[in-house]
CSV table of N, CA and C in Angstrom, one decimal:
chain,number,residue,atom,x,y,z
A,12,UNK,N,98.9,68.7,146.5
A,12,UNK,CA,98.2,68.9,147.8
A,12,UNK,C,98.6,70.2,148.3
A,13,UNK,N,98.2,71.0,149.0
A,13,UNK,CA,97.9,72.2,149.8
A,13,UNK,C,98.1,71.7,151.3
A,14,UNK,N,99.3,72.4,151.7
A,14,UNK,CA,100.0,72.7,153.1
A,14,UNK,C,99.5,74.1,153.8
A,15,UNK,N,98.9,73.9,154.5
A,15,UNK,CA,98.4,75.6,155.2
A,15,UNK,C,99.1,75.5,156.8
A,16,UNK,N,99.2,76.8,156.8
A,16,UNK,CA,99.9,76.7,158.7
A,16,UNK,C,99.1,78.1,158.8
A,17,UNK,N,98.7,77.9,160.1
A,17,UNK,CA,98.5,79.7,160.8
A,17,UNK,C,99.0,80.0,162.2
A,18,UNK,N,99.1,81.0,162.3
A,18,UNK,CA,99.9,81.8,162.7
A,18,UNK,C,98.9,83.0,163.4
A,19,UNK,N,99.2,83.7,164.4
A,19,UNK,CA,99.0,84.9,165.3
A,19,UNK,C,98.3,84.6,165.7
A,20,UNK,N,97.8,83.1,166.7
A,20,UNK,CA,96.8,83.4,167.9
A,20,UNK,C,97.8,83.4,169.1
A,21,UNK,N,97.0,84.1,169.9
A,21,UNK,CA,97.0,84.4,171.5
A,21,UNK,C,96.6,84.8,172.0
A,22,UNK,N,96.7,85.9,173.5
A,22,UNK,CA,95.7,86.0,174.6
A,22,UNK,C,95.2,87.2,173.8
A,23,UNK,N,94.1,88.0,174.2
A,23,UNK,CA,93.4,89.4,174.0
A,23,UNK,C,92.8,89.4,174.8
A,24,UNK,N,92.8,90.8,175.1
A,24,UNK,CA,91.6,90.9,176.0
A,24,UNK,C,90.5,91.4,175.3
A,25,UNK,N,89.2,90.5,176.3
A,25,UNK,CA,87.8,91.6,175.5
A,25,UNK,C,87.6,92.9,174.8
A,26,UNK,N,87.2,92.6,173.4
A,26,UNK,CA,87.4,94.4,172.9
A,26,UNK,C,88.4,94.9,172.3
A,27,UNK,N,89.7,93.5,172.4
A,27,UNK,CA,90.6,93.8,171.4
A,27,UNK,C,90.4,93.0,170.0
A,28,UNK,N,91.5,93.4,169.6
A,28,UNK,CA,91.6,93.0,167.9
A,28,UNK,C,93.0,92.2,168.1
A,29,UNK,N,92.9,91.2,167.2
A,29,UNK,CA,94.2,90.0,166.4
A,29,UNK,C,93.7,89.6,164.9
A,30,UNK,N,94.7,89.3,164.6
A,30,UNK,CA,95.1,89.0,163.6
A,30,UNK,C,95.6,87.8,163.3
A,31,UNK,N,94.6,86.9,162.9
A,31,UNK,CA,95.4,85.4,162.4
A,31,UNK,C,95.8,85.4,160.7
A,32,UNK,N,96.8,84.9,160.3
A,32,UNK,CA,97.1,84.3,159.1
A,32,UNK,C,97.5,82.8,158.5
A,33,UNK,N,97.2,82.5,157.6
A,33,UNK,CA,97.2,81.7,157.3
A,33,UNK,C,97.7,81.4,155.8
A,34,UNK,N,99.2,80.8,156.1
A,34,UNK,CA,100.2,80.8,154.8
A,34,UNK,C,99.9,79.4,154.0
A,35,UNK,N,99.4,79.4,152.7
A,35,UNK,CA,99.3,78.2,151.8
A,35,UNK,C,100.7,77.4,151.1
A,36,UNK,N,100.8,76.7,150.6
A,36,UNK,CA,101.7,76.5,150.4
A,36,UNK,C,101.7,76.2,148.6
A,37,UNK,N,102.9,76.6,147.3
A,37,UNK,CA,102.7,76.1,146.2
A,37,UNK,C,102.1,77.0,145.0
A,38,UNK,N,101.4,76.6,144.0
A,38,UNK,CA,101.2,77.4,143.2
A,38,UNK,C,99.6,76.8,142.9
A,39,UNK,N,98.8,75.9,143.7
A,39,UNK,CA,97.7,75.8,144.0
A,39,UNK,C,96.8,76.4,144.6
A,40,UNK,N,97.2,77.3,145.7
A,40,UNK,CA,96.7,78.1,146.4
A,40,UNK,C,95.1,78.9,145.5
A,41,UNK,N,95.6,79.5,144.1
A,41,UNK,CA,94.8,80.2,144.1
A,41,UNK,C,93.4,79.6,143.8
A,42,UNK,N,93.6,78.6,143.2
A,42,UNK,CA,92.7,77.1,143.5
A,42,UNK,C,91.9,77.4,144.2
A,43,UNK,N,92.1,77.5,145.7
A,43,UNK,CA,91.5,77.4,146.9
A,43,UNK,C,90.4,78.4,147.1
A,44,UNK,N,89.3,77.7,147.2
A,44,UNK,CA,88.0,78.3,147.9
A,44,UNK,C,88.9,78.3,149.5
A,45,UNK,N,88.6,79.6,150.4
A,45,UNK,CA,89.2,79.3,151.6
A,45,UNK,C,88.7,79.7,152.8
A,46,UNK,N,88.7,79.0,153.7
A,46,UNK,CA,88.0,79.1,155.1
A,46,UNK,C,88.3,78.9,156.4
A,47,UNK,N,88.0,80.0,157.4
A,47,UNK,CA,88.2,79.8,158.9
A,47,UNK,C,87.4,79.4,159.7
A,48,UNK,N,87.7,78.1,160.3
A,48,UNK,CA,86.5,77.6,161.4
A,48,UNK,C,87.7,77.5,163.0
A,49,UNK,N,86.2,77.3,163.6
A,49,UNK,CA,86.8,77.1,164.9
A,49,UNK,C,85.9,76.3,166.0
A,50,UNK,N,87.4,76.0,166.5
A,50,UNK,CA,86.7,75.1,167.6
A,50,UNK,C,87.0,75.1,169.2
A,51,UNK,N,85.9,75.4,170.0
A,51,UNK,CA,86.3,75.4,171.2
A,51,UNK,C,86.1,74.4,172.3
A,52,UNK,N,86.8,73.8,173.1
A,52,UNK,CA,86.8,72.6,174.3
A,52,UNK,C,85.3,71.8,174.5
A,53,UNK,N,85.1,71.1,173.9
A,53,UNK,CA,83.6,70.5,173.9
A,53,UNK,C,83.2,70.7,172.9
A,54,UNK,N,83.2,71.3,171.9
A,54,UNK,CA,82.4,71.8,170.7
A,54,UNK,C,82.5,71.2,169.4
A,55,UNK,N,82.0,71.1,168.8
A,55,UNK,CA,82.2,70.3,167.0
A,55,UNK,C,82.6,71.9,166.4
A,56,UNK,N,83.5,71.4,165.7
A,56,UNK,CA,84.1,72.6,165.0
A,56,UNK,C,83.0,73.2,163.8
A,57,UNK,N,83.0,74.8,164.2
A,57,UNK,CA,81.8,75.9,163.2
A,57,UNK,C,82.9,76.0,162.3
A,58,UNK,N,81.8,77.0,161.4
A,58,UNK,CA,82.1,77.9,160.3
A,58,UNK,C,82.1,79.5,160.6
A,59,UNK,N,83.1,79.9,160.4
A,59,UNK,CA,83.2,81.4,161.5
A,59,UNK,C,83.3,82.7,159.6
A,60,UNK,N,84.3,82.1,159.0
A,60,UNK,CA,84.3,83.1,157.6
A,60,UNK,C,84.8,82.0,156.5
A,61,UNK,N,84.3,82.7,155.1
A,61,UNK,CA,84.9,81.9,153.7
A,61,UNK,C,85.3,83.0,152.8
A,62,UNK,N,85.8,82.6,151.8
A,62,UNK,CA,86.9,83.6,150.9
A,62,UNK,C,86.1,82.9,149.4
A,63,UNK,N,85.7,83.7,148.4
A,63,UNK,CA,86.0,82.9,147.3
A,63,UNK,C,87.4,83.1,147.0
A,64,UNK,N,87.9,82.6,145.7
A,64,UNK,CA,89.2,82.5,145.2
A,64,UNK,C,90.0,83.8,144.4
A,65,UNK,N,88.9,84.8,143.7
A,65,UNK,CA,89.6,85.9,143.5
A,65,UNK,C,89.4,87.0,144.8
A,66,UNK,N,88.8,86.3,146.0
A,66,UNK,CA,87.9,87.1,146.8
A,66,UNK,C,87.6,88.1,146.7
A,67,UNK,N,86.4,87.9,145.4
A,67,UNK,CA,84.9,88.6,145.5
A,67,UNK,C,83.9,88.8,146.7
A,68,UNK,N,83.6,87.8,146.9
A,68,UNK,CA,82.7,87.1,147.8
A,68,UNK,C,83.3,86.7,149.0
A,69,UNK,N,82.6,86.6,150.1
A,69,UNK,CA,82.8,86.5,151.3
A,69,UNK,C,81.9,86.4,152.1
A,70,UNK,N,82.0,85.2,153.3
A,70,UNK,CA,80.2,84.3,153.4
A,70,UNK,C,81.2,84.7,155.4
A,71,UNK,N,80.1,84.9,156.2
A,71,UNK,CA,80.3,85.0,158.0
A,71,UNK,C,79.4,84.5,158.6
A,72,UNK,N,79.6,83.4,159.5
A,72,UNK,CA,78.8,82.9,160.8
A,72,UNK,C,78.2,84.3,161.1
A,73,UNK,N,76.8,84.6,161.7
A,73,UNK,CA,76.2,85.0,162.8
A,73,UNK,C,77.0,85.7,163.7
A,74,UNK,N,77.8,84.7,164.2
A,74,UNK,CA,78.4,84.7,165.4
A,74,UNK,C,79.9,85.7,165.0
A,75,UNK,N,80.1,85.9,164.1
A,75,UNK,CA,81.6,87.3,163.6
A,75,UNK,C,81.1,87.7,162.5
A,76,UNK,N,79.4,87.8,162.2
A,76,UNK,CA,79.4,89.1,161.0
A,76,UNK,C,80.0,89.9,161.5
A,77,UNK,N,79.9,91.5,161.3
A,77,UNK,CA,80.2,92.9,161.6
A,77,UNK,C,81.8,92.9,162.4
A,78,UNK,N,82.1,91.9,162.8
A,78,UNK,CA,83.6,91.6,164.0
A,78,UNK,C,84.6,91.4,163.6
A,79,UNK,N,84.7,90.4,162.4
A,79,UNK,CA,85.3,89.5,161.9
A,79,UNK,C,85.6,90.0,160.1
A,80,UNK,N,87.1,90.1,160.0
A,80,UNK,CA,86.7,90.5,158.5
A,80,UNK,C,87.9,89.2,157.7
A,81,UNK,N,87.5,88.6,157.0
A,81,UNK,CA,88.5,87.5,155.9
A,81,UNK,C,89.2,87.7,154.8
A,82,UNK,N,89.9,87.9,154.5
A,82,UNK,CA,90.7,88.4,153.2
A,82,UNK,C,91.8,87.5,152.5
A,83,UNK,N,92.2,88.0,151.3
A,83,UNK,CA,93.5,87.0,150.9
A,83,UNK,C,94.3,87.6,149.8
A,84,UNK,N,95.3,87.4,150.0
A,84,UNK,CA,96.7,87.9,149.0
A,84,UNK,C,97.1,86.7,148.2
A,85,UNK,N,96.7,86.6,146.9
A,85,UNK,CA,96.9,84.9,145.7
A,85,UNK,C,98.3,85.6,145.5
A,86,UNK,N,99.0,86.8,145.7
A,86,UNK,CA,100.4,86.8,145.4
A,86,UNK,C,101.6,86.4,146.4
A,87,UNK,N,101.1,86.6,147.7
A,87,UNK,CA,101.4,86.3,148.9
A,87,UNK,C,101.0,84.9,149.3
A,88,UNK,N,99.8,84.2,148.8
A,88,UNK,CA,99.3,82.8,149.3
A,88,UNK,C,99.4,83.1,150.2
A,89,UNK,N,98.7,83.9,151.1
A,89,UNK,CA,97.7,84.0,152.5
A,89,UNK,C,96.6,84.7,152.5
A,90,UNK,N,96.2,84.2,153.4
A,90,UNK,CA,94.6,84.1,153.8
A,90,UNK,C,94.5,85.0,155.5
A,91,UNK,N,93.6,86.3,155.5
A,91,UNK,CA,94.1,86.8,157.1
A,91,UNK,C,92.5,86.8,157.4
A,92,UNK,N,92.4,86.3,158.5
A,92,UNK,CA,91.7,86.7,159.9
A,92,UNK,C,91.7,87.7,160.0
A,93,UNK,N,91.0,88.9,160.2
A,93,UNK,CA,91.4,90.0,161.5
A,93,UNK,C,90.0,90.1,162.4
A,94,UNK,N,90.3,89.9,163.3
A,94,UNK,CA,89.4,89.9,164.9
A,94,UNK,C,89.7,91.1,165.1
A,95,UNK,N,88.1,91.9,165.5
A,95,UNK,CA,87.8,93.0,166.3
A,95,UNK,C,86.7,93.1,166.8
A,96,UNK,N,86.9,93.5,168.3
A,96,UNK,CA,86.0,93.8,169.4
A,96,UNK,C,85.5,91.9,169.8
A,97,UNK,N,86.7,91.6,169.9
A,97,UNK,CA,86.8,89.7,170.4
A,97,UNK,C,85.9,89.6,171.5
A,98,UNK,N,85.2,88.5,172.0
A,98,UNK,CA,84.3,88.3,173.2
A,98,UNK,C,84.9,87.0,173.5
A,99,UNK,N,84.9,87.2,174.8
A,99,UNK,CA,85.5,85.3,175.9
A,99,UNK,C,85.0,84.3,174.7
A,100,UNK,N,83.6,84.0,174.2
A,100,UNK,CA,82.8,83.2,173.5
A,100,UNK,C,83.7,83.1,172.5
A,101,UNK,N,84.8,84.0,171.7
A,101,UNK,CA,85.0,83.6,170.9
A,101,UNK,C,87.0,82.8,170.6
A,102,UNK,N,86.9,82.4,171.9
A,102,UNK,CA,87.9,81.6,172.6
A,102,UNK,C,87.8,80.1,172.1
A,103,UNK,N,89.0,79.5,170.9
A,103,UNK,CA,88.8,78.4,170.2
A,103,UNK,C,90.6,77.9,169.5
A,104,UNK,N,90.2,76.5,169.0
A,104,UNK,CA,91.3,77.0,167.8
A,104,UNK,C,90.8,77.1,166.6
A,105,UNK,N,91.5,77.6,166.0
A,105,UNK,CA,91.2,78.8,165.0
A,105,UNK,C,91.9,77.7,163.9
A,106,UNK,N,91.0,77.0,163.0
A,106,UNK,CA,91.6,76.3,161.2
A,106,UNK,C,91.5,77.0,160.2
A,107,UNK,N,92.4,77.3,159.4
A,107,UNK,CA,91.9,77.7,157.7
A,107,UNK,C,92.0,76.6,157.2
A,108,UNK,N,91.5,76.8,156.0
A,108,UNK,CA,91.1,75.1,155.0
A,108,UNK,C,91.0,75.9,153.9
A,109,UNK,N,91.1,74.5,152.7
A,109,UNK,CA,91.1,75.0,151.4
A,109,UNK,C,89.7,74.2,150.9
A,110,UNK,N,89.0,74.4,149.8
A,110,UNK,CA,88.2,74.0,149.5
A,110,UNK,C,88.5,74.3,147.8
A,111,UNK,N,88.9,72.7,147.0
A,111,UNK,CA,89.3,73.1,145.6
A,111,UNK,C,87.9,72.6,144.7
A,112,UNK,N,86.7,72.2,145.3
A,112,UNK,CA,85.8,72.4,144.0
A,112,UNK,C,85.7,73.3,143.2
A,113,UNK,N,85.3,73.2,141.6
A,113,UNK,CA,85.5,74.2,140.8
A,113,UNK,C,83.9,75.1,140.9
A,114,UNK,N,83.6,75.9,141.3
A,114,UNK,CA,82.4,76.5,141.0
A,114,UNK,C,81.1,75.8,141.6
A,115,UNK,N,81.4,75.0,142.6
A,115,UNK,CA,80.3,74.6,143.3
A,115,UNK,C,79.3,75.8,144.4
A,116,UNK,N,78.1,75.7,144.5
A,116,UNK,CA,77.7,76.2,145.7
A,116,UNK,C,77.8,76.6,147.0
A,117,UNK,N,77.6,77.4,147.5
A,117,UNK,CA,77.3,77.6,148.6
A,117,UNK,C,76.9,77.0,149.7
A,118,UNK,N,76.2,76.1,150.7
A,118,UNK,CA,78.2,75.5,151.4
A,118,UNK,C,79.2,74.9,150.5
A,119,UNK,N,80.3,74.9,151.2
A,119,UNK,CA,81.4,74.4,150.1
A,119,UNK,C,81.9,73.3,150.8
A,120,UNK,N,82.7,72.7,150.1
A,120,UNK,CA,83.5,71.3,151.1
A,120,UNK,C,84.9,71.5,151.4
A,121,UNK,N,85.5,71.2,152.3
A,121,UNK,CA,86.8,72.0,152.7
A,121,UNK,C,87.7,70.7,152.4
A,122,UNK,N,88.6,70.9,152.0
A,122,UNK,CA,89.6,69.1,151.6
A,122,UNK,C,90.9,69.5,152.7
A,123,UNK,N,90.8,70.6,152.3
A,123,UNK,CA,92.8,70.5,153.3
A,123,UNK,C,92.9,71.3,154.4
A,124,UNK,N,93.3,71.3,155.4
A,124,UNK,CA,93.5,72.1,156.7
A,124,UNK,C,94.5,72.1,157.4
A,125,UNK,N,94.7,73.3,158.3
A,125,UNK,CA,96.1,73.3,158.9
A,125,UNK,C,96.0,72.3,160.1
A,126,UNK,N,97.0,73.1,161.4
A,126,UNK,CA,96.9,72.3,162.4
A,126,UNK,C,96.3,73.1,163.4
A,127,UNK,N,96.3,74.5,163.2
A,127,UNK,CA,95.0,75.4,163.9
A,127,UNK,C,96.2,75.9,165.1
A,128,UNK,N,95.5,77.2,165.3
A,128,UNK,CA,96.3,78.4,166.5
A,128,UNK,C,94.9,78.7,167.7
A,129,UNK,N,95.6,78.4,168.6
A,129,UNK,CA,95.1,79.2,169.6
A,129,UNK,C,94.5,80.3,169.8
A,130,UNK,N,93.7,80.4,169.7
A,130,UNK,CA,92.8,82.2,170.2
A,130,UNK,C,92.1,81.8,171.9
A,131,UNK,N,92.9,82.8,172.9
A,131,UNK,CA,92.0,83.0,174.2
A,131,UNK,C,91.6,84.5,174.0
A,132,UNK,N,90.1,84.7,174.7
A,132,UNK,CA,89.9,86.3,174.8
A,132,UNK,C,89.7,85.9,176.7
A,133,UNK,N,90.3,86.9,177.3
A,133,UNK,CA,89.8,87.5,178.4
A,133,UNK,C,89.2,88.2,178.8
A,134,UNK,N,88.2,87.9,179.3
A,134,UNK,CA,87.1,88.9,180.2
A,134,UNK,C,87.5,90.0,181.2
């Protein structure tokens, strides 16, 4: 099984940048199709960014193309977030997840998830 924790949310103000990460755990990791969703107060949790597993490829909501960039270190087993030019809207908590189908399609199915970090942006 796959243990993920993330790490670096907090306040920003509008128009700044953060940085979440998100540490796997094991020698499974590179396994992992990987992904950040989010969820804010009332909301069913979205799909905000995805990683394939050598990250080649890389799939973004609408809502953090051009803002939002996903990346990952298979020697480090993390997965980073980096937030730039943040909007109030994008005020949630913040999951990575692992997704271990082998070479499945585009959407993908997520099996394992952390416990999710806080992200506030201020207006």
């Amino acid at each position: 099984q796959v243990q993920l924790v993330e790490s670096g949310g907090g306040l920003v103000q509008a128009g700044g940048s953060l940085r979440l990460s998100c540490a796997a755990s094991g020698r499974t990791f590179s396994r992992c199709r990987m992904g950040w969703f989010r969820q804010a107060p009332g909301k069913e949790r979205e799909f905000a960014a995805a990683i394939s597993r050598s990250g080649g490829r890389t799939y973004y909501a609408d809502s953090v193309k051009g803002r939002f960039t996903i990346s990952r270190d298979n020697v480090k087993n993390m997965v980073t977030l980096q937030m730039n030019s943040t909007k109030p809207e994008d005020t949630a908590i913040y999951y990575c997840a692992c997704d271990v189908d082998f070479e499945s399609s585009w959407p993908w199915t997520f099996d394992y998830w952390g416990q999710g970090t806080q992200v506030t942006v201020s207006s």
